[in-house]
Amino acid sequence: MKTIKAGVIGTGFIGPAHVEALRRLGFVEVIAVAERGAELAQAKADELSIPKAYGDYHELLADPDVQVVHNCTPNHLHFQVNKDIMAAGKHVVSEKPLAMDSAESRELVKLAKESGVVNAINFNYRYNPLVQQARLMCAGDQVGRVLAVQGNYLQDWLLEETDWNWRLVPEMSGKSRAVADIGSHLCDIVQFVTGLKIVRLMADLQTLHPTRKKPKQEVATYSGQELKPEDLEDVPINTEDYGSILVEFDSGAHGVLTVNQCAAGRKNRLFYEIDGAKCALAWDQERPNELWIGRRGEPNQIMPKDASLMLPGAQEYAHYPGGHGEAWPDAGKNLFRNVYGFIAGQRAGGDFATFIDGHNEIAICDAVLASNEQKQWVDVAY
Ligand SMILES: NC(=O)C1=CN([C@@H]2O[C@H](COP(=O)(O)OP(=O)(O)OC[C@H]3O[C@@H](n4cnc5c(N)ncnc54)[C@H](OP(=O)(O)O)[C@@H]3O)[C@@H](O)[C@H]2O)C=CC1
Ligand SMILES: O=C1CO[C@H](CO)[C@@H](O)[C@@H]1O
């Protein structure tokens, strides 16, 4: 297969994960990175062994050798950077959330259609082998009518009032924080697995630390750096640490989804349970190689990630035999395999999340904010 050349904008936490996953595909070469400023870009390029470094992402977009661009910048830049990538005629893989609000995300969907470039969003959790298996079990007749859905996405990295990150700044993160940041994955995964669409919701959002202590200097995501009281200043917080959302799906089924970035001991617990008329399915991304199948008239089962036991359509998401765990980095790689396989003309497409899915999550997020403010059920305006 001909090598496809990629560029990555933003190399903080997630950018290098994109680079590593792309390299494991074997037919993608990451030839350029862009950061803010030439010096930082060069340092990142050296660290990641990437030949070209650009101190301004517009320079990367002007590079005729770059065919696909990954937007790994903070949320407030997603709209403009995605727009510029498409205007440059490059294929785009964006980080979530797609934009800051649904007016922006709707425009990105329109521009993507007009430009004709391949567009994808990193809803990476979908591409775990047992998530694909669960989806196929729901799509077939193994699970039966979906009666109810529950899910949560819990983290503890913002538990202390001294924890700080750009996600706490609404101008960078958006009006919603936890729902946009991790609720986007949760809403996406329950809809992906069930094949149902969230149409109405009622949200309760809470800011658990109305004031936080911000370091006077910048701290990298997940760095866990210790600071002294004199290094900190009080800052009011007006985005949610916690949210619970009652949802109604287009089938009439209901569910409840909770996000919390202050849940002690929970590092990255994305969990869902689908209660079907025939059986229930539950999956936890921190134990990604197990799918729980709940039954009434016979013993419950734990299905291991083992392609020989999985449905044919899910098998290609598992790359190693049963007992050989596959997890977070592998799910992202599977997504990129699908995207780049389509760009290369080797896959039919339709098997990766696009800007339409990204927009749908933002529309849900807008509805969550409206519902929380109005204290009532609201329809999702896609
Ligand atoms: N799908 C998933 O599982 C995950 C998704 N994400 C998403 O990825 C995005 C990035 O998150 P994360 O990596 O944690 O954030 P980081 O802050 O760790 O990284 C962001 C990077 O973008 C750089 N950057 C900022 N402005 C520009 C610019 N104008 N041009 C080029 N680079 C720029 C930052 O540089 P500087 O430090 O100089 O500001 C930094 O290196 C977020 O939108 C987040 O929601 C994040 C984690 C997991
Ligand atoms: O999946 C994820 C893990 O947590 C990160 C920090 O909250 C998110 O940004 C990200 O999308």
Short mmCIF file of C-alpha atoms in Angstrom, two decimals, residues 126 131-140 143-149 186-199 248-253 272-275 281 357 360-361 364 382:
data_model
loop_
_atom_site.label_atom_id
_atom_site.label_comp_id
_atom_site.label_asym_id
_atom_site.label_seq_id
_atom_site.Cartn_x
_atom_site.Cartn_y
_atom_site.Cartn_z
CA ARG A 126 -16.02 2.80 20.00
CA VAL A 131 -17.61 -2.46 22.19
CA GLN A 132 -17.93 -3.53 18.56
CA GLN A 133 -19.13 -6.92 19.79
CA ALA A 134 -21.77 -5.29 22.02
CA ARG A 135 -22.97 -3.15 19.13
CA LEU A 136 -23.40 -6.19 16.90
CA MET A 137 -25.20 -8.06 19.70
CA CYS A 138 -27.65 -5.16 20.00
CA ALA A 139 -28.05 -4.85 16.22
CA GLY A 140 -28.81 -8.58 15.96
CA VAL A 143 -30.10 -8.35 23.39
CA GLY A 144 -33.68 -7.67 22.40
CA ARG A 145 -35.56 -4.41 22.88
CA VAL A 146 -33.49 -1.94 24.87
CA LEU A 147 -35.42 -1.33 28.08
CA ALA A 148 -33.02 1.03 29.83
CA VAL A 149 -29.47 2.34 29.68
CA LEU A 186 -20.29 8.54 27.11
CA CYS A 187 -23.20 9.82 25.01
CA ASP A 188 -21.44 8.65 21.87
CA ILE A 189 -20.74 5.15 23.13
CA VAL A 190 -24.23 4.39 24.44
CA GLN A 191 -25.77 5.56 21.18
CA PHE A 192 -23.16 3.67 19.14
CA VAL A 193 -23.74 0.42 21.01
CA THR A 194 -27.53 0.57 21.10
CA GLY A 195 -28.00 2.15 17.65
CA LEU A 196 -30.45 4.55 19.36
CA LYS A 197 -30.39 8.34 19.30
CA ILE A 198 -30.85 10.61 22.32
CA VAL A 199 -33.80 12.89 21.53
CA GLU A 248 -34.84 9.54 26.28
CA PHE A 249 -33.87 7.68 23.11
CA ASP A 250 -35.75 7.74 19.80
CA SER A 251 -37.11 4.26 20.57
CA GLY A 252 -38.78 5.60 23.73
CA ALA A 253 -36.25 3.87 26.00
CA TYR A 272 -22.17 1.48 30.34
CA GLU A 273 -24.89 -1.08 30.94
CA ILE A 274 -27.57 -1.82 28.37
CA ASP A 275 -30.58 -3.59 29.89
CA LEU A 281 -24.53 -5.99 28.49
CA ASP A 357 -21.19 12.38 15.07
CA ASN A 360 -24.50 15.33 17.37
CA GLU A 361 -22.55 15.31 20.64
CA ILE A 364 -26.60 17.07 23.11
CA TYR A 382 -29.71 18.46 15.95
#
